[in-house]
Structures are given as structure tokens and as C-alpha cells.
Tab-separated table of N, CA and C in Angstrom:
chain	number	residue	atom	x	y	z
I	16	UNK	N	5.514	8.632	8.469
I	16	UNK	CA	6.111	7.623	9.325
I	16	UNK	C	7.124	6.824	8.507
I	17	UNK	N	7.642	6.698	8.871
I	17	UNK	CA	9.308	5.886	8.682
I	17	UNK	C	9.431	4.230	9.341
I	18	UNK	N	10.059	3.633	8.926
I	18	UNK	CA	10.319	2.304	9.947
I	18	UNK	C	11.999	2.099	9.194
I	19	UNK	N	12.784	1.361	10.307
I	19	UNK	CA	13.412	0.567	10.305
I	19	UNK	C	13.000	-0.968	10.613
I	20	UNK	N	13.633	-2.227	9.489
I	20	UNK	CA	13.316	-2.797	8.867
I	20	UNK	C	15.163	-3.569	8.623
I	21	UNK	N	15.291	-4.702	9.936
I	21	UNK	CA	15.806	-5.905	10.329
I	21	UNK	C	16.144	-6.906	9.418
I	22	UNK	N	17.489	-6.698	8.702
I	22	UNK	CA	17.593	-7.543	7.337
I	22	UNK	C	19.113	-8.413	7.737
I	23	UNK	N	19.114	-9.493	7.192
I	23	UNK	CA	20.423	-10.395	7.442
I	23	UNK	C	21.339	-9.681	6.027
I	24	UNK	N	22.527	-9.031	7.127
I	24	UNK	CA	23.861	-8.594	6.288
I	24	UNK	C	23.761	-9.256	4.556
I	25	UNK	N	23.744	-10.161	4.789
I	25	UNK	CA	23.796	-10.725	3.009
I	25	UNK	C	22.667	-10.409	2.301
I	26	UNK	N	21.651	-10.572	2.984
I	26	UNK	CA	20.263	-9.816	2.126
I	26	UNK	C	20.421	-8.754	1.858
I	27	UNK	N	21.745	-7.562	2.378
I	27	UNK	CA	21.129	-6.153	2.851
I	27	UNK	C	22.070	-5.873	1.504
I	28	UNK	N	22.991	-6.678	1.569
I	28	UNK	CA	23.554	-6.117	-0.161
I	28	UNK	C	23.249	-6.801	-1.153
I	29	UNK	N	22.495	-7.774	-1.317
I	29	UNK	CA	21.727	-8.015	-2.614
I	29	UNK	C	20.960	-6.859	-2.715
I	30	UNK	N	19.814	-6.142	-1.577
I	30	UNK	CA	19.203	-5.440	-1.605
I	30	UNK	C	19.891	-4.324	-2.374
I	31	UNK	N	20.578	-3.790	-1.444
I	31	UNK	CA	21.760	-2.512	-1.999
I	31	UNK	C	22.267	-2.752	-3.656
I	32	UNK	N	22.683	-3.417	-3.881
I	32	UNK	CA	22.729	-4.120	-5.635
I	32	UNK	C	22.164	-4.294	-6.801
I	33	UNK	N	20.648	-4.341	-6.000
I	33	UNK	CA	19.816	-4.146	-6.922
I	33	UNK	C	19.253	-5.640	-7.142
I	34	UNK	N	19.835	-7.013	-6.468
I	34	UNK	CA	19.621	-8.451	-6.906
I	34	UNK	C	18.569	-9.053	-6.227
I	35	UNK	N	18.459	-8.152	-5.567
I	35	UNK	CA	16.910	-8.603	-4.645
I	35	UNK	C	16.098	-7.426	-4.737
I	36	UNK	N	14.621	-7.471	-5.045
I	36	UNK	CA	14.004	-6.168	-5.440
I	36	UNK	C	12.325	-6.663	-4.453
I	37	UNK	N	12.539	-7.971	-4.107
I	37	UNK	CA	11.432	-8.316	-2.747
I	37	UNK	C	12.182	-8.363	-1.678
I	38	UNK	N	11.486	-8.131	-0.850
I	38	UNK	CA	11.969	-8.320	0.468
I	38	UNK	C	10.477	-9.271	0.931
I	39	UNK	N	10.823	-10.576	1.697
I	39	UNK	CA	9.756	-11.154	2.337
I	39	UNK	C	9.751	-10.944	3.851
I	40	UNK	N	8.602	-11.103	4.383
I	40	UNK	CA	7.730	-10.984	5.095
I	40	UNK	C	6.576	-11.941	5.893
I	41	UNK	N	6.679	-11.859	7.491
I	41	UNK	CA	5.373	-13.431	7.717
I	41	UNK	C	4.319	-12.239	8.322
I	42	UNK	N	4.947	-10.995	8.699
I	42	UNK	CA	4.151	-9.697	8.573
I	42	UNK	C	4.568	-8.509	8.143
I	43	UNK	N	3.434	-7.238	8.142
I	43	UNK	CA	4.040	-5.918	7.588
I	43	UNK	C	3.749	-4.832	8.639
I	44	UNK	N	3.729	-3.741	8.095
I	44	UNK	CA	3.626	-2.649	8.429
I	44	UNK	C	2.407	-2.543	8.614
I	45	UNK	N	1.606	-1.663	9.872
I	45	UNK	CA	0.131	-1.766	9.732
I	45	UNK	C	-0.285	-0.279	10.034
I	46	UNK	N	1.109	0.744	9.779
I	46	UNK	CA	0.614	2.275	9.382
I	46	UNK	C	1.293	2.512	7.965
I	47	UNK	N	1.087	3.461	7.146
I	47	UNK	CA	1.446	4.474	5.839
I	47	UNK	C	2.816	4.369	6.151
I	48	UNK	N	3.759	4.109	5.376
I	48	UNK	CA	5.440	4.321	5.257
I	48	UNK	C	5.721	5.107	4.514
I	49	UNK	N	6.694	6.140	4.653
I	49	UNK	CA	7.192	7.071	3.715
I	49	UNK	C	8.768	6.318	3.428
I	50	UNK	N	9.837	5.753	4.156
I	50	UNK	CA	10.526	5.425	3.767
I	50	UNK	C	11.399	4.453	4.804
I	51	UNK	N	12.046	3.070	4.119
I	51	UNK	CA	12.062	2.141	4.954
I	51	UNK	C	13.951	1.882	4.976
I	52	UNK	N	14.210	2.428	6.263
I	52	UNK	CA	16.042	1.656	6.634
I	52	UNK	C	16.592	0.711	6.983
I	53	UNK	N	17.575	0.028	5.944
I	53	UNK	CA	17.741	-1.094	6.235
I	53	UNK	C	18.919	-1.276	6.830
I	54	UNK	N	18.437	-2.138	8.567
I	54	UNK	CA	19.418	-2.265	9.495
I	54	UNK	C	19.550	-3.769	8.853
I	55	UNK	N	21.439	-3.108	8.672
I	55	UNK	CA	21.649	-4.961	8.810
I	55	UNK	C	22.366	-5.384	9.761
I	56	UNK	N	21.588	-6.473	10.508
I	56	UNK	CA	21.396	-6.946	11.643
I	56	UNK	C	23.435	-7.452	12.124
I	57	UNK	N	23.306	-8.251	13.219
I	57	UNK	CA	25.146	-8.443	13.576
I	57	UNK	C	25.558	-9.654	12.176
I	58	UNK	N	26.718	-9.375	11.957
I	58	UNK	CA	27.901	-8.471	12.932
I	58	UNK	C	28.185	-7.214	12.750
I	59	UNK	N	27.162	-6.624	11.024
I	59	UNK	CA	26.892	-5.065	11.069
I	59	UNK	C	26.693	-4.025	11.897
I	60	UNK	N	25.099	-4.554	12.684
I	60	UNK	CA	24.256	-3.671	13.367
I	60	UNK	C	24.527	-2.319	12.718
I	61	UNK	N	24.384	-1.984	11.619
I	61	UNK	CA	24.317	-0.212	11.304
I	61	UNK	C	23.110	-0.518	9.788
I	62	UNK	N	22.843	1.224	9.561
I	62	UNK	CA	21.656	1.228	9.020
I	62	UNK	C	22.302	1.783	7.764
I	63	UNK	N	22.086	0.269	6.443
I	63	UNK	CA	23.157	0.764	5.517
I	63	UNK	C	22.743	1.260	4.137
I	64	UNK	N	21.535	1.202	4.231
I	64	UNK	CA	21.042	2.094	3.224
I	64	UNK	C	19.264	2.567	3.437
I	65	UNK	N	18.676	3.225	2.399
I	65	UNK	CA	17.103	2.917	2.719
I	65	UNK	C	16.356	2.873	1.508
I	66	UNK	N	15.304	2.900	1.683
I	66	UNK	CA	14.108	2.435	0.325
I	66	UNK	C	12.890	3.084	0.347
I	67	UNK	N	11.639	2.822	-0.511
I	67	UNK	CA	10.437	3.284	-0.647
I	67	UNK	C	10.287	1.904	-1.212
I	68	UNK	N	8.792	1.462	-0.718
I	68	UNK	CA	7.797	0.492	-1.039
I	68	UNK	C	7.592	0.623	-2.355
I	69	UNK	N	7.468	-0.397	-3.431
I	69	UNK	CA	6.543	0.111	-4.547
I	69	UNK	C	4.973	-0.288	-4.173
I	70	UNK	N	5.148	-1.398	-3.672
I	70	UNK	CA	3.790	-2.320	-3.591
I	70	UNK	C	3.963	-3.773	-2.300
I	71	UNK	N	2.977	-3.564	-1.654
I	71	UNK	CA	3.072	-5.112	-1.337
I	71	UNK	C	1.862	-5.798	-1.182
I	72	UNK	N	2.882	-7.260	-2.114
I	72	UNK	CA	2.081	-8.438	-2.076
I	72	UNK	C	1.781	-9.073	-0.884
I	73	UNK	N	0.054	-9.677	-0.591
I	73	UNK	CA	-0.242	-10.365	0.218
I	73	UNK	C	-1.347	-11.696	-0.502
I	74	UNK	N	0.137	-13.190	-0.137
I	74	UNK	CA	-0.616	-13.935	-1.320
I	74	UNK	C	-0.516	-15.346	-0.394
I	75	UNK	N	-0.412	-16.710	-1.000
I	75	UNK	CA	-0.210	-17.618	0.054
I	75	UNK	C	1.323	-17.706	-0.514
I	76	UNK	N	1.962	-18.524	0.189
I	76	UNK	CA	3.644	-19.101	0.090
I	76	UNK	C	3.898	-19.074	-1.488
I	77	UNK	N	3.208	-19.991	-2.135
I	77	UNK	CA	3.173	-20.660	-3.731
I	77	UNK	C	3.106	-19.771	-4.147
I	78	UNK	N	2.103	-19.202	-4.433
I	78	UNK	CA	1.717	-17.471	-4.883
I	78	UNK	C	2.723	-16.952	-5.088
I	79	UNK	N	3.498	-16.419	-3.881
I	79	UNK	CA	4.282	-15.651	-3.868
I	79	UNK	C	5.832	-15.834	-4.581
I	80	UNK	N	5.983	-17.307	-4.401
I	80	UNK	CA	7.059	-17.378	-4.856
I	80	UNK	C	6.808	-17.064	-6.754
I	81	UNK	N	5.493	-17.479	-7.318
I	81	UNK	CA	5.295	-17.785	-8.527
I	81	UNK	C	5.327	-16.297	-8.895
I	82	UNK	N	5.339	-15.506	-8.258
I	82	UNK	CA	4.940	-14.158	-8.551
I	82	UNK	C	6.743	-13.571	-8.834
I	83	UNK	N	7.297	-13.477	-7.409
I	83	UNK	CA	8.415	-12.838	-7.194
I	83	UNK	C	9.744	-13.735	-7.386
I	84	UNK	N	9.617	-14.920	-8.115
I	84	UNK	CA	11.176	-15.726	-7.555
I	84	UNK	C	12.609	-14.854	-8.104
I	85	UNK	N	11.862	-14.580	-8.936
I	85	UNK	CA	13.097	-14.419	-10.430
I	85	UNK	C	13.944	-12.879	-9.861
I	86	UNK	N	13.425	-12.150	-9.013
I	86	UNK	CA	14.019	-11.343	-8.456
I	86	UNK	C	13.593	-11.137	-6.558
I	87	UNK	N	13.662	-12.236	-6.456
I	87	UNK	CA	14.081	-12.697	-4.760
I	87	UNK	C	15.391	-12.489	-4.103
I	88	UNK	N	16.450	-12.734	-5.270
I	88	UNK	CA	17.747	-12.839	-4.513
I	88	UNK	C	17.997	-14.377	-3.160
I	89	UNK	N	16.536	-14.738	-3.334
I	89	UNK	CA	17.165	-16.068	-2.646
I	89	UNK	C	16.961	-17.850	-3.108
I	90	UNK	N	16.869	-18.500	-2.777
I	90	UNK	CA	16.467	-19.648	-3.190
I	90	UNK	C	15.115	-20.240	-2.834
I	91	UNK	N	14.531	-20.912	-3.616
I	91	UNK	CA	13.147	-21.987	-3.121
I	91	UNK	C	13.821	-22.633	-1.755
I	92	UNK	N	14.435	-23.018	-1.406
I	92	UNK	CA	14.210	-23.877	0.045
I	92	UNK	C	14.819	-22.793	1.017
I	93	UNK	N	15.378	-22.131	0.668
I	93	UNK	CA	15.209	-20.845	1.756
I	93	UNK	C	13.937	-20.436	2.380
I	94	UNK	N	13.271	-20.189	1.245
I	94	UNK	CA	11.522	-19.577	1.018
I	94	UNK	C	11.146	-20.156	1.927
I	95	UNK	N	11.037	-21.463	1.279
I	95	UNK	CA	10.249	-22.514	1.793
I	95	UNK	C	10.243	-22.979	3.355
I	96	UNK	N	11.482	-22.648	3.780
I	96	UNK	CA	11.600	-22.831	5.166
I	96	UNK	C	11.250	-21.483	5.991
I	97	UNK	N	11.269	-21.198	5.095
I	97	UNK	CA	10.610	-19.421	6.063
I	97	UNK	C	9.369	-19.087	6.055
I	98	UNK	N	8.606	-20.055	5.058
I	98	UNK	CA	7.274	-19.925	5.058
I	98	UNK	C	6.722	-20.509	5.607
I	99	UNK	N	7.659	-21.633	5.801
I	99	UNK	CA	6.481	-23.372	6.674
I	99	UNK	C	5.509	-22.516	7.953
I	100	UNK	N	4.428	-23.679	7.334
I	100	UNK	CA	3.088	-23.752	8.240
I	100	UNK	C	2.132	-22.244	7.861
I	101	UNK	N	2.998	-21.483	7.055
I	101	UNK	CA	1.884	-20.123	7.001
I	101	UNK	C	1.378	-20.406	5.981
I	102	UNK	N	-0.068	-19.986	6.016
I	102	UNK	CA	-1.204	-19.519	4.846
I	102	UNK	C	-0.867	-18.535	3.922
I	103	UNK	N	-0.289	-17.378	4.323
I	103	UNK	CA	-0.040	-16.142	3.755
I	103	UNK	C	0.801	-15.963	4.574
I	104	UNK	N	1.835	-15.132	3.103
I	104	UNK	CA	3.026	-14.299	3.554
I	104	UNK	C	2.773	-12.899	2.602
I	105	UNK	N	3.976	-12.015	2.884
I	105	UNK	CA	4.075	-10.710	2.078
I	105	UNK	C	5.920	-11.246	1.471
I	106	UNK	N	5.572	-10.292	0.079
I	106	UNK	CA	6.473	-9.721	-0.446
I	106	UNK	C	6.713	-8.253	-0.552
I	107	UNK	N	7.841	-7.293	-0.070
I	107	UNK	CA	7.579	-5.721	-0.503
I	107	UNK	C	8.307	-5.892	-1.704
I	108	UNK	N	8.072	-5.011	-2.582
I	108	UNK	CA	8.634	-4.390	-4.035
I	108	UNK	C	9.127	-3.138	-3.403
I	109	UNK	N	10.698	-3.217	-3.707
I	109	UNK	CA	11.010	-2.248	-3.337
I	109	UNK	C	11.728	-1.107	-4.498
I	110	UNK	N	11.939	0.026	-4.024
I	110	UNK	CA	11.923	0.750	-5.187
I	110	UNK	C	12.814	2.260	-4.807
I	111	UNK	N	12.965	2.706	-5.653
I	111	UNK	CA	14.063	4.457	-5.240
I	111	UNK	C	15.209	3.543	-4.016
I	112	UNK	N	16.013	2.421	-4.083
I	112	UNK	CA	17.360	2.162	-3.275
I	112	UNK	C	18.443	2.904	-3.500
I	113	UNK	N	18.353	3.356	-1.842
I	113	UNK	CA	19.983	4.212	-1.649
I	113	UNK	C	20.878	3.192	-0.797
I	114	UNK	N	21.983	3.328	-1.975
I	114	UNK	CA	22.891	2.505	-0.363
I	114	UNK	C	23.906	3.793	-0.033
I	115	UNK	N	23.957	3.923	1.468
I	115	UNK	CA	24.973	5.124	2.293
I	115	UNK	C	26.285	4.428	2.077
I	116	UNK	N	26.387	5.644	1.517
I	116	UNK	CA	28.708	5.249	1.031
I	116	UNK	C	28.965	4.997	3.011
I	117	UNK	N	28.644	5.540	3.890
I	117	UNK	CA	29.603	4.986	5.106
I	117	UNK	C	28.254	4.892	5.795
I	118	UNK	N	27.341	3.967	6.375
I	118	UNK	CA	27.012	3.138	7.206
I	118	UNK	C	26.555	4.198	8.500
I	119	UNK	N	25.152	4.322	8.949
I	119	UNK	CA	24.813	5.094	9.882
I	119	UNK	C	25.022	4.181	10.948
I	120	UNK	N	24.568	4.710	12.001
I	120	UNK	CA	24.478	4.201	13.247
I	120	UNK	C	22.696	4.276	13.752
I	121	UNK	N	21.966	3.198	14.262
I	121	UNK	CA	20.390	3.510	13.840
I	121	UNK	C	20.303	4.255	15.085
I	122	UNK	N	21.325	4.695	16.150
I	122	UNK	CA	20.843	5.608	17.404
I	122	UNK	C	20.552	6.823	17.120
I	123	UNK	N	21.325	7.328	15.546
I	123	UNK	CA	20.899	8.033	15.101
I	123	UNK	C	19.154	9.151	14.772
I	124	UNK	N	18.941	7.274	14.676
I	124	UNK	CA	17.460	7.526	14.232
I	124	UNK	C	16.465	7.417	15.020
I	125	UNK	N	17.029	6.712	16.400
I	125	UNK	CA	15.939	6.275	17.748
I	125	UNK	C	16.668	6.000	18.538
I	126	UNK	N	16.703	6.857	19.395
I	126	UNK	CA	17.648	7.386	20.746
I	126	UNK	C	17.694	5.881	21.287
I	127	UNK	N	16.792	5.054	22.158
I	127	UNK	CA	15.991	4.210	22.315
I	127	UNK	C	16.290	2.413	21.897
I	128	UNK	N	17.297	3.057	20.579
I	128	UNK	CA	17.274	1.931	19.263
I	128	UNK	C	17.717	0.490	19.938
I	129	UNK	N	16.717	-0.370	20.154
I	129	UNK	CA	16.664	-1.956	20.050
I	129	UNK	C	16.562	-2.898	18.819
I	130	UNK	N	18.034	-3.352	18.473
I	130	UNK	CA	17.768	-4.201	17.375
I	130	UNK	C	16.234	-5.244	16.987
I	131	UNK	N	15.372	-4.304	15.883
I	131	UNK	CA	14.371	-5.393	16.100
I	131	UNK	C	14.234	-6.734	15.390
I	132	UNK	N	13.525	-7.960	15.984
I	132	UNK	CA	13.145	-9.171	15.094
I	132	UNK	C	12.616	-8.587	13.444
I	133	UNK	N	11.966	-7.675	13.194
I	133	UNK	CA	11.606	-7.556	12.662
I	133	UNK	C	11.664	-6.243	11.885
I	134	UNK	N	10.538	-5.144	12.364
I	134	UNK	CA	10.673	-3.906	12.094
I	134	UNK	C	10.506	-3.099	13.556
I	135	UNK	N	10.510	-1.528	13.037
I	135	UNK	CA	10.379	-0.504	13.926
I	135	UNK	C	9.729	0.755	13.702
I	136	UNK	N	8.976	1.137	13.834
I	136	UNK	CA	8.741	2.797	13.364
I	136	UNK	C	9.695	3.458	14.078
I	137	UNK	N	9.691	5.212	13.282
I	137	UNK	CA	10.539	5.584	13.815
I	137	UNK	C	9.730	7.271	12.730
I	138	UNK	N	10.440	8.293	13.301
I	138	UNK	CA	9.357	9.553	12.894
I	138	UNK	C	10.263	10.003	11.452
């Protein structure tokens, strides 16, 4: 199983860069992933590269940041506002990044394809 995996354009090339190596999370995946595409969301909407999980963390907010900041690619009050009011969040470690020299289209990948909040499986 596969998912596509709803990222803001500027995250999606830190990601691609190598400057962000977490990706956060207020949830995850709750089947086995073989490999995860990252749609970046408008004014992109295309699926511009993809990844493999190394690991993910499930810790509280603090935790997480103390764990992952230094290669977040974002700031403490970013975090922090994305975490408010949760107990636990996730971080993925991500790992094997391809970025696609020209930019898919995710109908490609799911006839179906609805930009999601979040994520998507997909086969």
C-alpha cells in the first residue's frame, strides 16, 4: 500500500532538499506503507516527488520537538501552533527522497483523486 500525503508547497521543497527530514503529523497512517507521494497542495496541486518512512515517532508536542527540531525545516512557533491542545503528535523520518525532474499529475495515481486534508491510500 502506497499513500499520498498533503504537504504545503514550501514544505514540499525543503522536503525535496533534503532540509526537512520530519514531516509532522496530529495523525498517521493506520495500514503498512511501502511508499509515500508528496502532493503539494495549491497553487501546485501535482505530486512532486516521493519517499519511504524510516521510522515514526509517537511522543507528546515537547518530546517531539526535543527529539526532531534540528532537522524540522520549520520553526518552534510554527510547531507550536500546530500542536496546540494535543497530547501527542507524530513525526515521520523520512528517508530514500526522490524529487520528479517534471511534476506528476496525482490523477495519475487515483482516477478519483481529491486533494486530501491530509493523506490518501492509493495501490
Amino acid at each position: 500500500m502506497n499513500a499520498i500525503l498533503s504537504v504545503k508547497p514550501e514544505y514540499a521543497t525543503k522536503i525535496l532538499t533534503g532540509e526537512k527530514l520530519y514531516e509532522y503529523r496530529k495523525t498517521v497512517f493506520s495500514r503498512p506503507i511501502e511508499k509515500v507521494y508528496i502532493y503539494a497542495s495549491s497553487p501546485v496541486c501535482m505530486i512532486v516527488g516521493e519517499f519511504q518512512i524510516d521510522h515514526i515517532l509517537k511522543e507528546s508536542p515537547k518530546t517531539l520537538w526535543d527529539i526532531t527540531h534540528s532537522e524540522s525545516g520549520v520553526n518552534k512557533a510554527f510547531f507550536l501552533r500546530y500542536f496546540k491542545g494535543k497530547p501527542l503528535g507524530y513525526a515521520i523520518r523520512l528517508k530514500e527522497v526522490v524529487a520528479y525532474s517534471v511534476p506528476i499529475s496525482p490523477f495519475r495515481l487515483r482516477e478519483d483523486f481529491k486533494a486530501p486534508q491530509n493523506y490518501i491510500y492509493v495501490e
